[in-house]
Amino acid sequence: MMSNAQIEIQLIASLVAIACAIPGTFLVLRKMAMISDAISHSILPGIVVGFFITQDLNSPLLILLAALTGIITVVLVEYIQKTGLVKEDTAIGLVFPILFSIGVIMIAKNANDVHLDIDAVLLGELAFTPFDRFIVSGVDVGPKSLWVIGVILLITIALLVAFFKELKVSTFDAGLAASLGFSPAVIHYGLMTVSSITTVGAFDAVGAILVVALMISPAATAYLLTNNLKRMLVLAICFGVFSAISGYWLAHFLDASIAGSITTMLGLLFLAVYLFAPSKGVIAVIYREKQQRTEVSLLTFLLHLKNHTEERERHVNHLNEHINWQKVRSKTVLDLALKNNMIQFEKNIVSLTEKGDAFTSKAIDYIITNEDAQIEDMKDDFFLFRG
Amino acid sequence: MKKNIAVQVDDLTVAYNYKPVLWDIDLEIPEGVLMAIVGPNGAGKSTLIKSILGILKPIAGSVSIFGKSYEKQRHLVAYVPQKGSVDWDFPTTALDVVTMGTYGSLGWIKRPGQKEKKESLEALEKVGMLAFKNRQISQLSGGQQQRIFLARALVQNASIYFMDEPFQGVDATTEIAIINILKELRKAGKTVVVVHHDLQTVPEYFDWVTFLNVKKIATGPVKDIFNDDNLTKTYGINYKVSIQE
């Protein structure tokens, strides 16, 4: 039987995962993954200042102050980049360590008064979240972190539903979005604000490193599996939640850090999909390339038959020397041609069938004209023309 | 008969990092022309279009569309950016990209519905891409991608169309298909402005031309001003093109 604390930890981890996966999907598609890294570190001074003022890590004022530091980071990075003196990744690398260090110094200088330490900042303390309760007029309504991330998640979902179309068009084609009147700048800073607030809200529970992992990893994994934006969002959310819960149990059995275990699960999940994804996975790509090599060979072979009427060029025993292939490859190609009824044997002489002849002519036409329309009906049979 | 002015550009200057890329441009585009903007690389052709559409902020000058600011006339204008300006690996389908053309008339928050879907399918049919409606956009050839962009502009049902190098990297069949659609648009009284690179086809495709190289060199009917003199002024070398009479 799971204890209440266990259920609460898994619930908080899952809500954080969902809240991160949504902005994370758009960050990945906008090629801005590193910005989430920058935000997650540079909000530290904002959190420290907010903590001096409110003495409460879950105070809405602290969250807004820290989120503001996140926005300042984005503005600074863009400003430095706009000067044209350094590239974007360099600008990111310049800005966030400085802001983060300011936060670190502030914590060190006030270590006696502030219950905030660097370990917690980097890795969070998911295990302790159930102890900080939210009490409303004497009644315990659950952990504060649960409420904080729950509210942030609800706002994120509401914004996603309302502005899905705007997010999509400005991510895909900022120029079109601008010409249609959907200011890309407004949408950009809206997304940055949501990312910052989510980061701050999740920070206390999971720390600066896991926040980045939860934003980027599920989205990157989902990207390998689908060609549909909505499905990518749903998959990213599922991967995030799966990693959160399985990571929790991994930590439980290994007696290790929950945050570290969740990040490990995210990494393993990505690795599995990276290898085994049906069309974009490494294995699928290798298989497809092998198929394509075979089909190019097949085409070369068919062309040879079409070009040579002399029987000696088409005798089964001399094929190898004429085309200059190894035995194994020749056999694969012959089998493939036979299987597709493209060649026939007559007393050890190979010749094209009607189908093989038509196929070869079409293929030559395609290679010369490069017009896709001619080979639409061939695409299902052969990898070669799937581009 | 004096034609209406579709687009009026006054004293437009645009700069990147304080270096002017367009300098003091005055330009009138009459309604109903099919106009090419020609000029060498870096002449500011795309910049001119983007400034007219409010995507770039000029440092001086103004633009009006049928006498009013672009913000007020947005619904009358459709835009086809350069094909290379977007990420074709984006997870979406041909139909979805075309539907984006309807977003402008929907405004903020409202989602496209059955009406928008029907219009988008019709636009896909017009460019001969209906069979590819559910195809992921990275699986389309360059010419097919350009047709999708054209369909997206058609679905906006605008009065003025701006196209940034629609013939770049497309095969001959697609080029003919596109130019036929542009000519149909002109026949329907629309104004079409195209950033164009192939000088040989200017007299065949267009009836109006603007020569641009940071400054405006000339603008007017192709038959009057498309000559070696203006080409030399624009491209800086002694230019000779044979124009079929």
XYZ file of C-alpha atoms in Angstrom:
632
model
C 0.000 0.000 0.000
C 1.366 3.431 -0.912
C 1.486 6.042 1.809
C -0.141 9.420 1.349
C 3.276 11.054 1.076
C 4.253 8.671 -1.744
C 1.090 9.419 -3.672
C 1.576 13.138 -3.160
C 5.180 13.040 -4.380
C 4.178 11.167 -7.543
C 1.277 13.525 -8.108
C 3.516 16.592 -7.762
C 6.161 15.061 -10.053
C 3.506 14.231 -12.671
C 1.949 17.707 -12.601
C 5.414 19.279 -12.903
C 6.121 16.977 -15.865
C 2.915 18.053 -17.636
C 3.473 21.744 -16.907
C 7.006 21.470 -18.320
C 6.153 19.375 -21.399
C 3.729 21.960 -22.804
C 6.065 24.977 -23.112
C 8.924 22.500 -23.727
C 7.307 21.233 -26.941
C 7.271 24.738 -28.400
C 10.812 25.486 -27.170
C 12.081 22.380 -28.975
C 10.225 23.268 -32.188
C 11.564 26.833 -32.001
C 15.102 25.477 -31.501
C 15.280 27.301 -28.186
C 16.028 24.389 -25.882
C 19.060 26.149 -24.407
C 16.922 29.101 -23.331
C 15.176 26.866 -20.785
C 18.594 26.034 -19.342
C 19.377 29.735 -19.090
C 16.046 30.577 -17.474
C 16.235 27.752 -14.950
C 19.595 28.986 -13.648
C 19.167 32.713 -13.849
C 15.924 32.789 -11.875
C 18.010 32.042 -8.771
C 18.679 35.685 -7.785
C 14.959 36.345 -8.293
C 14.121 33.466 -5.960
C 16.621 34.663 -3.337
C 15.353 38.255 -3.371
C 11.787 36.983 -3.324
C 12.649 34.764 -0.371
C 14.184 37.697 1.571
C 10.937 39.582 1.126
C 8.352 36.821 1.599
C 10.209 34.140 3.644
C 8.102 31.599 1.748
C 9.301 29.612 -1.283
C 5.725 29.087 -2.453
C 4.611 32.708 -2.299
C 3.064 33.997 -5.544
C 5.129 37.191 -5.194
C 8.339 35.154 -5.149
C 7.205 33.242 -8.234
C 6.462 36.455 -10.125
C 9.757 38.072 -9.079
C 11.738 35.019 -10.152
C 9.811 34.712 -13.418
C 10.702 38.338 -14.083
C 14.389 37.411 -13.764
C 13.727 34.721 -16.382
C 12.299 37.310 -18.776
C 15.250 39.629 -18.067
C 17.552 36.756 -19.057
C 15.777 36.336 -22.391
C 15.891 40.091 -23.052
C 19.597 40.273 -22.159
C 20.449 37.305 -24.391
C 18.557 38.865 -27.290
C 20.151 42.256 -26.691
C 23.692 40.858 -26.693
C 22.902 38.748 -29.750
C 21.464 41.747 -31.615
C 24.760 43.609 -31.387
C 26.026 41.010 -33.848
C 29.257 40.619 -31.864
C 28.471 37.116 -30.556
C 26.137 34.284 -31.576
C 23.049 33.241 -29.624
C 24.588 30.250 -27.843
C 27.508 32.411 -26.722
C 25.105 35.082 -25.478
C 23.237 32.448 -23.456
C 26.525 31.168 -22.053
C 27.460 34.693 -21.020
C 24.228 35.706 -19.339
C 22.974 32.851 -17.203
C 26.125 31.891 -15.269
C 26.475 35.526 -14.162
C 22.900 35.771 -12.922
C 23.167 32.332 -11.321
C 26.404 33.326 -9.556
C 24.788 36.458 -8.176
C 22.156 34.175 -6.673
C 24.801 31.820 -5.277
C 26.683 34.720 -3.623
C 23.452 36.095 -2.185
C 22.691 32.717 -0.607
C 26.243 32.357 0.766
C 26.228 35.864 2.275
C 22.936 35.252 4.016
C 23.350 31.579 4.805
C 22.466 32.109 8.434
C 19.082 33.631 7.782
C 17.960 31.797 4.682
C 16.811 28.189 4.542
C 18.000 27.731 1.007
C 21.040 25.804 -0.113
C 22.754 25.105 -3.407
C 22.051 21.359 -3.423
C 18.346 22.006 -3.190
C 18.602 24.608 -5.928
C 20.246 22.234 -8.380
C 18.361 19.035 -7.621
C 15.273 20.085 -5.692
C 13.820 18.169 -2.810
C 10.868 16.259 -4.147
C 11.003 13.942 -1.134
C 10.377 16.818 1.287
C 7.508 18.450 -0.615
C 4.749 16.609 1.332
C 5.973 18.142 4.606
C 5.190 21.739 3.708
C 1.399 21.752 4.041
C -1.135 24.271 2.803
C -3.468 25.043 5.724
C -6.703 26.910 5.008
C -8.510 28.078 8.175
C -7.074 25.215 10.167
C -7.756 22.514 7.541
C -4.881 20.713 5.792
C -5.666 20.759 2.040
C -2.443 19.133 0.801
C 1.189 20.056 0.106
C 1.838 23.661 -0.919
C 3.913 22.543 -3.924
C 0.932 20.613 -5.244
C -1.216 23.736 -5.169
C 1.455 25.940 -6.695
C 2.186 23.633 -9.634
C -1.525 22.795 -9.996
C -2.454 26.438 -10.453
C 0.447 27.025 -12.867
C -0.584 23.942 -14.869
C -4.203 25.106 -15.108
C -3.084 28.520 -16.380
C -0.703 26.875 -18.875
C -3.429 24.582 -20.227
C -5.906 27.471 -20.506
C -3.336 29.543 -22.437
C -2.450 26.576 -24.668
C -6.092 25.941 -25.560
C -6.773 29.630 -26.176
C -3.656 30.396 -28.209
C -2.832 27.032 -29.829
C -3.380 28.381 -33.336
C -1.266 31.489 -32.681
C 1.546 29.448 -31.137
C 1.513 27.061 -34.062
C 1.590 29.661 -36.834
C 4.220 31.859 -35.178
C 6.428 28.845 -34.459
C 6.152 27.509 -37.997
C 6.247 30.786 -39.916
C 6.895 33.972 -37.943
C 6.745 36.092 -41.112
C 3.243 34.897 -41.969
C 2.143 35.319 -38.348
C 3.364 38.919 -38.381
C 1.628 39.689 -41.679
C -1.636 38.209 -40.345
C -1.467 40.437 -37.279
C -0.346 37.865 -34.691
C 2.680 39.670 -33.313
C 5.483 37.089 -33.038
C 7.063 39.228 -30.299
C 3.928 39.047 -28.131
C 3.723 35.265 -28.593
C 7.462 34.854 -28.014
C 7.407 36.748 -24.721
C 4.170 35.045 -23.730
C 5.860 31.674 -24.171
C 8.947 32.916 -22.308
C 6.752 34.131 -19.427
C 4.944 30.790 -19.171
C 8.279 28.938 -19.348
C 9.715 31.145 -16.608
C 6.714 30.789 -14.311
C 6.627 27.017 -14.827
C 10.348 26.816 -14.133
C 9.994 28.766 -10.889
C 6.975 26.764 -9.814
C 8.747 23.475 -10.484
C 12.117 24.634 -9.174
C 11.364 24.114 -5.492
C 10.254 20.549 -6.136
C 12.668 19.329 -8.791
C 15.548 21.824 -9.006
C 17.244 23.617 -11.878
C 18.580 20.600 -13.740
C 15.496 18.420 -13.757
C 13.342 21.341 -14.884
C 15.406 21.541 -18.064
C 15.231 17.768 -18.559
C 11.452 17.751 -18.096
C 10.985 20.577 -20.603
C 13.252 19.325 -23.362
C 13.543 15.548 -23.130
C 9.857 14.513 -23.435
C 9.338 16.932 -26.340
C 12.478 15.752 -28.137
C 11.358 12.130 -27.675
C 7.847 12.869 -28.962
C 9.291 14.717 -31.964
C 10.840 11.468 -33.181
C 7.505 9.669 -33.148
C 4.961 11.903 -34.817
C 4.278 14.374 -37.608
C 1.384 16.029 -35.833
C 1.756 18.885 -33.381
C -1.197 17.938 -31.166
C -0.001 14.342 -30.960
C 3.496 15.587 -30.180
C 2.098 17.550 -27.208
C 0.120 14.553 -25.937
C 3.099 12.196 -26.341
C 5.447 14.646 -24.601
C 3.021 14.839 -21.671
C 2.741 11.037 -21.499
C 6.534 10.587 -21.594
C 6.958 13.216 -18.879
C 4.413 11.584 -16.575
C 5.754 8.087 -17.272
C 9.300 9.189 -16.410
C 8.111 11.007 -13.296
C 6.329 7.958 -11.884
C 8.802 5.290 -13.015
C 11.660 7.528 -11.852
C 10.062 7.818 -8.445
C 9.949 4.032 -8.075
C 13.466 3.630 -9.430
C 14.637 6.019 -6.691
C 12.551 4.124 -4.154
C 14.188 0.781 -4.949
C 17.711 2.162 -5.416
C 17.327 4.452 -2.401
C 18.634 7.271 -4.615
C 17.698 10.866 -5.492
C 14.205 11.100 -6.979
C 15.173 13.965 -9.276
C 18.206 12.057 -10.527
C 16.161 8.913 -11.147
C 13.472 10.784 -13.069
C 16.129 12.395 -15.274
C 17.680 8.965 -15.848
C 14.318 7.578 -16.936
C 13.887 10.510 -19.332
C 17.281 9.745 -20.825
C 16.572 6.022 -21.175
C 13.215 6.701 -22.770
C 14.795 9.033 -25.295
C 17.514 6.489 -26.052
C 14.945 3.746 -26.672
C 12.889 5.918 -29.015
C 16.002 7.272 -30.717
C 16.986 3.706 -31.555
C 13.612 2.128 -32.275
C 11.302 4.882 -33.576
C 9.493 3.474 -36.625
C 10.562 6.017 -39.246
C 13.038 8.463 -37.683
C 14.836 5.977 -35.400
C 18.451 5.018 -36.001
C 17.643 1.387 -36.769
C 14.848 2.314 -39.180
C 17.186 4.736 -40.947
C 19.936 2.111 -41.276
C 17.407 -0.426 -42.574
C 16.033 2.078 -45.066
C 19.492 2.975 -46.321
C 20.286 -0.694 -46.805
C 17.044 -1.121 -48.747
C 17.868 1.902 -50.860
C 21.303 0.510 -51.671
C 19.711 -2.743 -52.779
C 17.186 -0.917 -54.909
C 19.790 1.232 -56.588
C 21.609 -2.020 -57.373
C 18.388 -3.500 -58.700
C 17.858 -0.544 -60.957
C 21.436 -0.709 -62.214
C 20.920 -4.388 -62.966
C 17.643 -3.783 -64.794
C 19.238 -0.995 -66.805
C 22.045 -3.341 -67.759
C 19.511 -5.857 -69.068
C 17.642 -3.155 -70.951
C 20.778 -1.756 -72.541
C 22.268 -5.071 -73.657
C 20.551 -7.276 -76.166
C 23.613 -9.557 -76.560
C 23.072 -12.895 -74.861
C 26.576 -13.157 -73.450
C 25.974 -9.985 -71.409
C 22.856 -11.553 -69.936
C 24.033 -15.076 -69.173
C 23.437 -15.927 -65.556
C 27.013 -17.139 -65.051
C 28.562 -13.984 -66.431
C 26.398 -11.432 -64.709
C 28.875 -11.030 -61.901
C 31.835 -10.157 -64.058
C 29.836 -7.747 -66.192
C 28.282 -5.782 -63.399
C 31.254 -6.338 -61.150
C 29.417 -7.157 -57.934
C 30.026 -9.605 -55.176
C 28.036 -12.838 -55.164
C 25.897 -12.020 -52.143
C 24.756 -8.735 -53.550
C 24.014 -10.206 -56.948
C 21.884 -12.870 -55.339
C 19.906 -10.323 -53.282
C 19.269 -8.266 -56.374
C 18.302 -11.260 -58.513
C 15.906 -12.489 -55.838
C 14.323 -9.064 -55.521
C 13.870 -8.762 -59.273
C 12.379 -12.275 -59.465
C 10.070 -11.666 -56.542
C 8.684 -8.567 -58.250
C 8.270 -10.393 -61.605
C 10.685 -8.058 -63.309
C 12.968 -10.616 -64.896
C 12.630 -14.078 -66.419
C 15.070 -16.907 -67.181
C 15.277 -18.709 -70.425
C 18.063 -21.313 -70.639
C 20.208 -19.370 -68.172
C 19.704 -16.172 -70.141
C 18.119 -13.378 -68.129
C 15.732 -10.923 -69.722
C 13.298 -8.258 -68.595
C 9.614 -9.081 -68.323
C 7.048 -6.586 -69.582
C 6.641 -5.286 -66.067
C 10.385 -5.012 -65.584
C 10.750 -3.150 -68.849
C 8.013 -0.648 -67.985
C 9.447 -0.155 -64.513
C 12.900 0.530 -65.875
C 11.667 3.055 -68.431
C 9.700 4.885 -65.780
C 12.637 4.927 -63.414
C 14.919 6.357 -66.101
C 12.329 9.012 -66.903
C 12.188 9.927 -63.246
C 15.936 10.149 -62.856
C 16.184 12.377 -65.925
C 13.207 14.660 -65.344
C 13.071 14.431 -61.559
C 9.288 14.782 -61.742
C 7.584 13.231 -58.795
C 4.178 12.745 -60.384
C 5.457 10.006 -62.733
C 6.369 7.610 -59.963
C 3.513 8.101 -57.479
C 2.262 4.546 -58.121
C 5.744 3.058 -57.699
C 6.375 4.637 -54.327
C 4.548 2.012 -52.339
C 6.697 -0.796 -53.713
C 10.063 0.817 -53.421
C 11.967 2.770 -50.873
C 14.192 4.292 -53.466
C 11.703 6.898 -54.586
C 10.397 7.906 -51.237
C 12.910 10.685 -51.124
C -8.512 55.426 -67.516
C -6.607 56.134 -64.336
C -6.140 53.062 -62.193
C -6.440 52.966 -58.396
C -3.217 52.804 -56.453
C -3.053 49.473 -54.595
C 0.179 50.114 -52.743
C 1.770 53.472 -52.094
C 5.262 53.674 -50.587
C 6.560 57.111 -49.559
C 10.157 57.944 -48.647
C 10.740 54.494 -47.181
C 14.141 53.905 -45.594
C 14.984 50.646 -43.840
C 18.255 49.853 -42.070
C 19.853 46.825 -40.432
C 22.241 47.967 -37.709
C 22.249 51.530 -39.070
C 23.235 50.415 -42.558
C 20.473 51.347 -44.987
C 19.282 48.448 -47.127
C 16.496 50.484 -48.680
C 17.008 54.155 -49.228
C 14.255 56.692 -49.737
C 11.946 54.511 -51.795
C 8.919 56.076 -53.474
C 6.763 53.535 -55.219
C 3.226 53.316 -56.535
C 1.809 49.942 -57.497
C -1.388 50.296 -59.552
C -4.283 47.961 -58.884
C -4.505 44.892 -61.129
C -0.885 44.588 -62.243
C 1.306 41.509 -62.131
C 4.568 43.075 -61.047
C 8.107 41.731 -60.744
C 10.625 43.266 -58.366
C 14.083 42.658 -59.795
C 17.541 43.546 -58.583
C 20.833 41.941 -57.537
C 21.366 40.024 -54.294
C 21.237 42.356 -51.333
C 19.236 44.927 -53.271
C 16.532 44.919 -50.586
C 13.786 43.153 -52.544
C 12.595 40.948 -49.658
C 13.119 43.841 -47.258
C 10.789 46.009 -49.345
C 8.013 43.410 -49.173
C 8.537 42.809 -45.456
C 8.431 46.530 -44.755
C 5.194 46.944 -46.702
C 3.717 44.089 -44.629
C 4.840 45.575 -41.328
C 7.159 42.659 -40.554
C 10.125 45.056 -40.509
C 9.965 48.524 -39.005
C 11.309 51.250 -41.311
C 13.392 54.076 -39.834
C 11.630 56.570 -42.068
C 8.747 56.795 -44.502
C 5.290 55.281 -44.750
C 3.253 52.694 -46.614
C -0.403 52.654 -47.470
C -2.616 49.947 -48.931
C -5.550 51.387 -50.892
C -5.031 54.671 -49.073
C -4.980 53.325 -45.511
C -2.358 51.916 -43.176
C -1.451 48.242 -43.434
C -2.856 47.512 -39.974
C -6.305 48.569 -41.210
C -6.019 46.737 -44.540
C -4.416 43.499 -43.375
C -7.375 41.422 -44.599
C -6.756 42.620 -48.174
C -3.206 41.319 -48.298
C -1.712 37.827 -48.645
C 1.963 36.956 -48.258
C 4.091 34.076 -49.510
C 7.474 34.147 -47.750
C 10.603 32.516 -49.148
C 10.306 28.768 -48.957
C 13.603 28.557 -47.076
C 12.345 30.811 -44.277
C 10.460 28.022 -42.504
C 11.391 24.658 -41.011
C 9.791 22.015 -43.244
C 10.391 19.362 -40.577
C 7.711 21.031 -38.457
C 5.180 18.369 -37.406
C 2.227 19.282 -39.593
C 0.426 18.380 -42.821
C -0.084 20.150 -46.140
C -3.743 20.844 -45.339
C -2.843 22.312 -41.959
C -0.313 24.715 -43.489
C -2.903 25.919 -46.018
C -5.443 26.377 -43.216
C -3.001 28.808 -41.562
C -3.996 31.218 -44.347
C -7.453 31.470 -42.761
C -6.095 32.446 -39.339
C -5.978 36.141 -40.246
C -9.716 36.396 -40.869
C -10.407 34.396 -37.701
C -8.443 36.742 -35.454
C -7.103 35.832 -32.029
C -8.297 32.728 -30.131
C -11.043 31.605 -32.584
C -10.274 28.193 -34.135
C -10.719 27.226 -37.787
C -13.880 25.191 -38.406
C -15.616 23.374 -41.265
C -15.845 26.513 -43.422
C -12.101 27.138 -43.183
C -11.347 23.480 -43.884
C -13.524 23.538 -46.997
C -11.817 26.705 -48.282
C -8.408 25.193 -47.647
C -9.297 22.019 -49.567
C -10.503 24.149 -52.492
C -7.217 26.065 -52.489
C -5.276 22.787 -52.452
C -7.325 21.628 -55.424
C -6.546 24.861 -57.331
C -2.801 24.247 -57.036
C -3.189 20.556 -57.885
C -2.188 19.318 -54.441
C -5.440 17.864 -53.119
C -4.046 14.320 -53.250
C -1.282 15.360 -50.857
C -3.493 16.983 -48.225
C -2.477 14.633 -45.411
C 1.162 14.376 -46.412
C 3.673 15.538 -43.833
C 5.252 18.686 -45.261
C 8.844 17.401 -45.140
C 7.781 14.589 -47.476
C 6.890 17.021 -50.265
C 9.244 18.043 -53.046
C 10.430 21.657 -53.298
C 7.896 22.430 -55.996
C 5.078 20.867 -53.987
C 6.048 22.876 -50.917
C 5.915 26.052 -52.977
C 2.440 25.116 -54.214
C 1.324 24.616 -50.622
C 2.528 28.138 -49.840
C 0.652 29.462 -52.857
C -2.529 27.646 -51.747
C -2.120 29.205 -48.321
C -2.070 32.658 -49.921
C -5.075 31.831 -52.148
C -7.149 30.828 -49.138
C -6.632 34.329 -47.717
C -8.766 35.552 -50.614
C -6.902 38.854 -50.689
C -6.793 41.767 -53.131
C -3.015 42.081 -53.117
C -0.556 39.161 -53.130
C 3.101 39.528 -52.171
C 5.375 36.625 -53.082
C 9.034 36.293 -52.219
C 10.812 34.236 -54.905
C 8.020 31.718 -55.557
C 9.988 30.167 -58.418
C 13.113 29.443 -56.420
C 14.088 25.783 -56.545
C 10.938 24.552 -58.283
C 10.719 22.353 -61.358
C 9.468 23.613 -64.709
C 5.986 22.096 -64.310
C 5.455 23.854 -61.001
C 6.749 27.136 -62.392
C 4.185 27.007 -65.195
C 1.425 25.992 -62.783
C 2.284 28.896 -60.480
C 2.509 31.525 -63.207
C -0.841 30.390 -64.618
C -2.446 30.888 -61.226
C -0.824 34.327 -60.905
C -2.171 35.294 -64.312
C -5.627 34.106 -63.266
C -5.393 36.275 -60.170
C -4.578 39.288 -62.331
C -7.515 38.476 -64.616
C -9.724 38.517 -61.530
C -8.526 42.073 -60.878
C -6.063 41.209 -58.112
C -2.680 42.870 -57.715
C 0.310 40.514 -57.566
C 3.834 41.550 -56.543
C 6.613 38.997 -57.024
C 10.292 39.112 -56.076
C 11.815 37.573 -59.179
C 15.285 36.436 -60.189
C 15.059 35.118 -63.724
C 15.334 38.195 -65.936
C 14.686 36.159 -69.096
C 11.107 35.405 -68.089
C 10.142 38.925 -66.953
C 8.566 40.006 -70.281
C 6.743 36.701 -70.620
C 5.315 36.518 -67.079
C 4.791 40.110 -65.950
C 3.206 43.310 -67.211
C 4.754 45.635 -64.636
C 8.283 45.776 -63.210
C 10.253 47.586 -60.509
C 14.036 47.800 -60.652
C 15.547 47.978 -57.204
C 19.057 48.276 -55.853
C 18.919 49.871 -52.406
C 17.317 52.806 -54.206
C 14.482 52.523 -56.685
C 15.863 52.638 -60.206
C 12.637 52.542 -62.217
C 9.063 51.302 -62.092
C 6.441 50.996 -64.795
C 5.048 48.801 -67.586
C 7.425 46.071 -68.759
C 7.033 47.082 -72.403
C 8.164 50.661 -71.643
C 10.949 50.280 -69.107
C 12.323 46.725 -69.287
C 15.404 47.653 -71.285
C 19.186 47.358 -71.220
C 19.545 50.853 -69.856
C 17.592 50.124 -66.648
C 19.147 46.688 -66.298
C 22.611 48.202 -66.471
C 21.668 50.855 -63.909
C 20.361 48.154 -61.583
C 22.969 45.452 -61.967
C 25.941 47.739 -62.512
C 27.347 45.824 -65.440
C 26.660 46.233 -69.108
C 23.534 44.147 -69.382
C 21.993 42.810 -72.538
C 18.809 40.791 -72.685
C 16.988 39.979 -75.824
C 13.344 40.835 -75.489
C 11.008 39.028 -77.790
C 8.832 41.483 -79.651
